[in-house]
Amino acid sequence: MVSVHDPVRGAAFGELRRFRQEFYACLTARADAVFELADAVLCADGPVRSLAELSLVAEHRRGHGSAYAAVVDGRIDVERLRTALAGVSLPRAADGRLVLAVDITCWLRPEAQTSPERILCHTRGRGKGQAIMIPGWPYSMIAALEPGRSSWTAPLDFQRLAPGDDAASVTAAQLRHLLDRLMAAGQWRQGDPDVLIVADAGYDGPRLAWLLRDLPVQILTRLRSDRVLRRAAPPRDPTFIGRPPRHGGEFIFADPATWGVPDVSTTTETRLYGTATAQAWDRLHPRLTRRAAWTGSGDLPIIAGTVIHLQVDRLPSGATPKPVWLWWSGVHATDTTSPADVDRLWQTFLRRFDIEHTFRMIKQTLGWTCPKIRSPAAADRWTWLVLAAYIQLRLARPLAADLRRPWEKPAAAHRLTPARVRRDFRHLRTKTACPTAAPKPTRPGPGRPAGQPNQRPAQRHDVHIVTATTSTRTSKKNTATTKPRPRRRG
């Protein structure tokens, strides 16, 4: 029972109960089967391996056939569920700012020849650390980050990338719709600090900033170490005849002689990385060219920002540290940006890697990529089911007890990991809303007669190799005459 003298636990139970009721209201077909399947994901004793094994969990009161039917034939009102996710309590930075991380993770399906809309996904860490392309379904995820060191995030949106989609355009549309829902839910009001969006080097930060320039957001992305940016154009010489220059001198990441004196410099002592030195240069922009996404009419925009160079003494893994280059959409560092702001930015970027803990949790423990689902629609349905299960774990975080293993160290209540909260969810479930009805007795169908082969084989689909951001031109390389890779000009 929840004590009436503990308002914190009472409020947490109320929010968890409301979300479970709202999640059930979002299920428009086979609601009982889908809801109990989500409870089975949360209450299973170990990692989820298959849908058939979930039917053996006590919280799943239906047969194994209903588990497959829930994924294949169930229906979820995704827009209503997205609205419910925007209304739950979200973590905020020390200054009250919302920090959102965007990233793409893949559901690899290399042998699913009957599954349509598969795309070659860039995968690392297999074999000897080589980067290989594996067919699968890529998903773009947006999650709110916590300020300190944590393995928790607050996922807010998932969207599968279809063949031919541009990742930057899809992510920008995702963020635009998400910010509209956050404003409608009261998570951001006029006068609040701008929402900070953090992304890795796979995203084009200046383009995201340009696509979202009418929203109260700031973009913080990592840049490759071979980039070349441009300074602001110098004042026009009145004696000069002709078109004035649009770009200033080059800022070459690989050439310190072109850096000049930084506008802001700071040094911080850290426990994990030793001495961290950050330098910032104001009003640097890439020189855009008319290709890929910049093929419209008119002059190409000048997207200025602040570049931050971070260098640390050591890494926790023991590897040799390499410099990190960050691009922030804010400008005028010499006027409004202090060394504390620069430290806040690079420390916030390090928190972006917390989203990797969420990916590992939903894949290895909640079994997001375990079912062998054929259709992309069923994959999307299962994705939202797993996402709703993870959100329930996050809401149950202040309520769970530490059911640790004998070899595990004790953890404080606010330091429990998602896996430890999941161990106690079975006991918390009985105190929350369980709106499903009792299952009706049924008999299994006759199935295909024995000895009769399948007369309608499933259709085979090709893997989509190119997307909107991938060039279709191929070139033959001659190892004897191959020139060194030129530096990137933008």
Coordinates of N, CA, C and O in Angstrom, one line a residue, residues 27 48 108 189-190 199 206 212 335 358 397 435 442 449:
L27 N -4.7 1.8 -27.5 CA -4.8 0.5 -28.2 C -6.2 0.4 -28.8 O -7.2 0.3 -28.1
V48 N 14.2 -10.8 -22.8 CA 13.1 -11.3 -23.7 C 13.9 -11.9 -24.9 O 14.7 -11.3 -25.5
L108 N 18.5 -4.8 -37.3 CA 19.1 -5.6 -38.3 C 18.3 -6.8 -38.7 O 17.9 -7.6 -37.9
R189 N 7.4 27.0 -22.2 CA 6.6 28.2 -22.2 C 7.5 29.3 -22.7 O 8.7 29.3 -22.6
Q190 N 6.8 30.4 -23.1 CA 7.5 31.6 -23.5 C 8.3 32.1 -22.4 O 7.8 32.3 -21.3
A199 N 23.5 16.1 -31.1 CA 23.6 15.1 -32.1 C 25.0 14.8 -32.3 O 25.9 15.5 -32.0
P206 N 24.6 22.3 -39.1 CA 24.2 23.6 -39.7 C 22.9 23.4 -40.5 O 22.0 24.3 -40.4
L212 N 15.3 24.3 -38.6 CA 14.6 24.6 -37.3 C 14.8 26.1 -36.9 O 14.7 26.4 -35.7
D335 N 30.5 38.2 -26.7 CA 29.6 39.2 -26.0 C 28.8 38.5 -24.9 O 28.6 39.0 -23.8
T358 N 20.2 3.3 -23.3 CA 18.8 3.0 -23.7 C 18.7 2.1 -24.8 O 17.9 1.1 -24.8
R397 N 10.6 4.3 -11.4 CA 12.0 4.4 -10.9 C 12.0 4.8 -9.4 O 12.7 4.2 -8.6
P435 N -6.3 -2.6 -16.7 CA -7.7 -2.5 -17.3 C -8.1 -3.7 -18.2 O -9.2 -3.7 -18.7
T442 N -11.0 -20.3 -25.8 CA -11.0 -20.5 -27.2 C -10.3 -21.8 -27.6 O -9.7 -22.5 -26.8
P449 N -3.8 -28.4 -43.5 CA -3.9 -29.9 -43.4 C -2.5 -30.5 -43.5 O -1.6 -30.0 -44.3

